[in-house]
């Protein structure tokens, strides 16, 4: 078994075959429809699946999760494959992306995933325990949108790049949000950064 296959087994466990099929869909249909960049075919696993699933251990057990601005299903579908205990909602406003997501959910038989066409601003209410996101918006904007979808005590987990620490510091300077930066290593040894954001409590505001 190759190192990549071992990493896939480690990341996706019993659903590794479904993860492989999803990778195929991204590399073919996803590229054909412009949902994934034309040069991404050789980087689907590393740049997209392993990068997305790195946040899965940070999510509590058996909760409801919204993937905000799901796009081609990232990070929501990899997270759902790795964590079948979660109830995932893929929230996406664009019709062509929604169609692709529905096709993926049907083909992969993801009974724990629902596709919803819409935006965070459409007023879904506080229905999630956690929101996940990848490359959606600056963290200050994303926190407002995501935590409006969360029940009290809910959390946003956002995959971020080089400016993660700066964006987290900006949030921590506000009266409303608290952010923690998680430097992580994925199944193939690549680094990834997830920022965890919650609403500040009264005790947080009183802290020096």
PDB file of C-alpha atoms in Angstrom, residues 4-99:
ATOM      1  CA  UNK A   4      -0.958   8.159  -0.043  1.00  0.00           C
ATOM      2  CA  UNK A   5      -3.295   5.173   0.366  1.00  0.00           C
ATOM      3  CA  UNK A   6      -2.273   4.774   4.001  1.00  0.00           C
ATOM      4  CA  UNK A   7      -2.935   8.484   4.574  1.00  0.00           C
ATOM      5  CA  UNK A   8      -6.361   8.193   2.947  1.00  0.00           C
ATOM      6  CA  UNK A   9      -7.241   5.213   5.155  1.00  0.00           C
ATOM      7  CA  UNK A  10      -6.113   7.166   8.206  1.00  0.00           C
ATOM      8  CA  UNK A  11      -8.171  10.210   7.275  1.00  0.00           C
ATOM      9  CA  UNK A  12     -11.382   8.555   6.046  1.00  0.00           C
ATOM     10  CA  UNK A  13     -11.457   5.096   7.601  1.00  0.00           C
ATOM     11  CA  UNK A  14     -14.384   2.979   6.353  1.00  0.00           C
ATOM     12  CA  UNK A  15     -15.383   5.711   3.900  1.00  0.00           C
ATOM     13  CA  UNK A  16     -12.065   5.811   2.050  1.00  0.00           C
ATOM     14  CA  UNK A  17     -13.623   4.374  -1.145  1.00  0.00           C
ATOM     15  CA  UNK A  18     -16.256   7.109  -1.108  1.00  0.00           C
ATOM     16  CA  UNK A  19     -13.521   9.698  -0.580  1.00  0.00           C
ATOM     17  CA  UNK A  20     -11.711   8.317  -3.627  1.00  0.00           C
ATOM     18  CA  UNK A  21     -14.874   8.554  -5.718  1.00  0.00           C
ATOM     19  CA  UNK A  22     -15.432  12.128  -4.544  1.00  0.00           C
ATOM     20  CA  UNK A  23     -11.860  12.957  -5.570  1.00  0.00           C
ATOM     21  CA  UNK A  24     -12.643  11.533  -9.026  1.00  0.00           C
ATOM     22  CA  UNK A  25     -15.789  13.661  -9.289  1.00  0.00           C
ATOM     23  CA  UNK A  26     -13.852  16.809  -8.378  1.00  0.00           C
ATOM     24  CA  UNK A  27     -11.087  16.000 -10.868  1.00  0.00           C
ATOM     25  CA  UNK A  28     -13.519  15.336 -13.723  1.00  0.00           C
ATOM     26  CA  UNK A  29     -17.003  16.825 -13.423  1.00  0.00           C
ATOM     27  CA  UNK A  30     -15.823  19.483 -10.983  1.00  0.00           C
ATOM     28  CA  UNK A  31     -13.193  20.770 -13.398  1.00  0.00           C
ATOM     29  CA  UNK A  32     -15.474  20.451 -16.437  1.00  0.00           C
ATOM     30  CA  UNK A  33     -18.099  22.651 -14.762  1.00  0.00           C
ATOM     31  CA  UNK A  34     -15.596  25.182 -13.476  1.00  0.00           C
ATOM     32  CA  UNK A  35     -16.089  24.324  -9.812  1.00  0.00           C
ATOM     33  CA  UNK A  36     -12.444  23.374  -9.395  1.00  0.00           C
ATOM     34  CA  UNK A  37      -9.518  25.045 -11.166  1.00  0.00           C
ATOM     35  CA  UNK A  38      -8.286  23.406 -14.392  1.00  0.00           C
ATOM     36  CA  UNK A  39      -4.845  22.758 -12.894  1.00  0.00           C
ATOM     37  CA  UNK A  40      -6.120  21.125  -9.715  1.00  0.00           C
ATOM     38  CA  UNK A  41      -6.548  17.541 -10.966  1.00  0.00           C
ATOM     39  CA  UNK A  42      -3.218  16.357  -9.560  1.00  0.00           C
ATOM     40  CA  UNK A  43      -3.743  18.175  -6.257  1.00  0.00           C
ATOM     41  CA  UNK A  44      -7.260  17.067  -5.338  1.00  0.00           C
ATOM     42  CA  UNK A  45      -6.201  14.862  -2.435  1.00  0.00           C
ATOM     43  CA  UNK A  46      -3.495  17.057  -0.963  1.00  0.00           C
ATOM     44  CA  UNK A  47      -4.860  20.522  -1.503  1.00  0.00           C
ATOM     45  CA  UNK A  48      -8.545  19.769  -1.083  1.00  0.00           C
ATOM     46  CA  UNK A  49      -9.495  16.510   0.677  1.00  0.00           C
ATOM     47  CA  UNK A  50      -6.704  16.178   3.238  1.00  0.00           C
ATOM     48  CA  UNK A  51      -6.662  19.926   3.823  1.00  0.00           C
ATOM     49  CA  UNK A  52     -10.415  19.972   4.460  1.00  0.00           C
ATOM     50  CA  UNK A  53     -10.623  16.948   6.723  1.00  0.00           C
ATOM     51  CA  UNK A  54      -7.909  18.226   9.064  1.00  0.00           C
ATOM     52  CA  UNK A  55     -10.579  20.124  11.022  1.00  0.00           C
ATOM     53  CA  UNK A  56     -12.767  17.066  11.660  1.00  0.00           C
ATOM     54  CA  UNK A  57     -11.286  16.187  15.094  1.00  0.00           C
ATOM     55  CA  UNK A  58     -12.113  19.691  16.358  1.00  0.00           C
ATOM     56  CA  UNK A  59     -15.872  19.157  15.930  1.00  0.00           C
ATOM     57  CA  UNK A  60     -17.827  17.745  18.912  1.00  0.00           C
ATOM     58  CA  UNK A  61     -19.536  14.372  18.625  1.00  0.00           C
ATOM     59  CA  UNK A  62     -22.951  13.957  16.965  1.00  0.00           C
ATOM     60  CA  UNK A  63     -23.752  17.628  16.319  1.00  0.00           C
ATOM     61  CA  UNK A  64     -25.366  19.561  13.475  1.00  0.00           C
ATOM     62  CA  UNK A  65     -22.858  21.301  11.199  1.00  0.00           C
ATOM     63  CA  UNK A  66     -23.332  23.798   8.376  1.00  0.00           C
ATOM     64  CA  UNK A  67     -20.726  24.098   5.619  1.00  0.00           C
ATOM     65  CA  UNK A  68     -21.113  27.771   4.746  1.00  0.00           C
ATOM     66  CA  UNK A  69     -20.566  28.591   1.068  1.00  0.00           C
ATOM     67  CA  UNK A  70     -19.878  24.943   0.349  1.00  0.00           C
ATOM     68  CA  UNK A  71     -18.914  25.433  -3.311  1.00  0.00           C
ATOM     69  CA  UNK A  72     -17.782  22.039  -4.592  1.00  0.00           C
ATOM     70  CA  UNK A  73     -18.363  20.488  -1.159  1.00  0.00           C
ATOM     71  CA  UNK A  74     -15.231  21.643   0.611  1.00  0.00           C
ATOM     72  CA  UNK A  75     -14.741  21.219   3.495  1.00  0.00           C
ATOM     73  CA  UNK A  76     -18.197  19.742   4.158  1.00  0.00           C
ATOM     74  CA  UNK A  77     -18.076  16.487   2.184  1.00  0.00           C
ATOM     75  CA  UNK A  78     -14.625  15.385   3.419  1.00  0.00           C
ATOM     76  CA  UNK A  79     -15.704  16.194   6.984  1.00  0.00           C
ATOM     77  CA  UNK A  80     -18.939  14.212   6.526  1.00  0.00           C
ATOM     78  CA  UNK A  81     -16.997  11.231   5.162  1.00  0.00           C
ATOM     79  CA  UNK A  82     -14.568  11.269   8.084  1.00  0.00           C
ATOM     80  CA  UNK A  83     -17.268  11.912  10.679  1.00  0.00           C
ATOM     81  CA  UNK A  84     -20.474   9.990   9.867  1.00  0.00           C
ATOM     82  CA  UNK A  85     -21.759  10.857  13.356  1.00  0.00           C
ATOM     83  CA  UNK A  86     -22.289  14.464  12.216  1.00  0.00           C
ATOM     84  CA  UNK A  87     -25.362  15.872  10.459  1.00  0.00           C
ATOM     85  CA  UNK A  88     -23.974  18.086   7.692  1.00  0.00           C
ATOM     86  CA  UNK A  89     -25.803  20.798   5.770  1.00  0.00           C
ATOM     87  CA  UNK A  90     -24.059  22.043   2.630  1.00  0.00           C
ATOM     88  CA  UNK A  91     -25.259  25.642   2.265  1.00  0.00           C
ATOM     89  CA  UNK A  92     -24.557  27.107  -1.178  1.00  0.00           C
ATOM     90  CA  UNK A  93     -26.315  29.895  -3.131  1.00  0.00           C
ATOM     91  CA  UNK A  94     -25.237  29.090  -6.716  1.00  0.00           C
ATOM     92  CA  UNK A  95     -27.497  26.717  -8.674  1.00  0.00           C
ATOM     93  CA  UNK A  96     -24.766  24.963 -10.675  1.00  0.00           C
ATOM     94  CA  UNK A  97     -22.816  24.244  -7.502  1.00  0.00           C
ATOM     95  CA  UNK A  98     -25.944  23.010  -5.740  1.00  0.00           C
ATOM     96  CA  UNK A  99     -26.587  20.609  -8.619  1.00  0.00           C
TER      97      UNK A  99
END
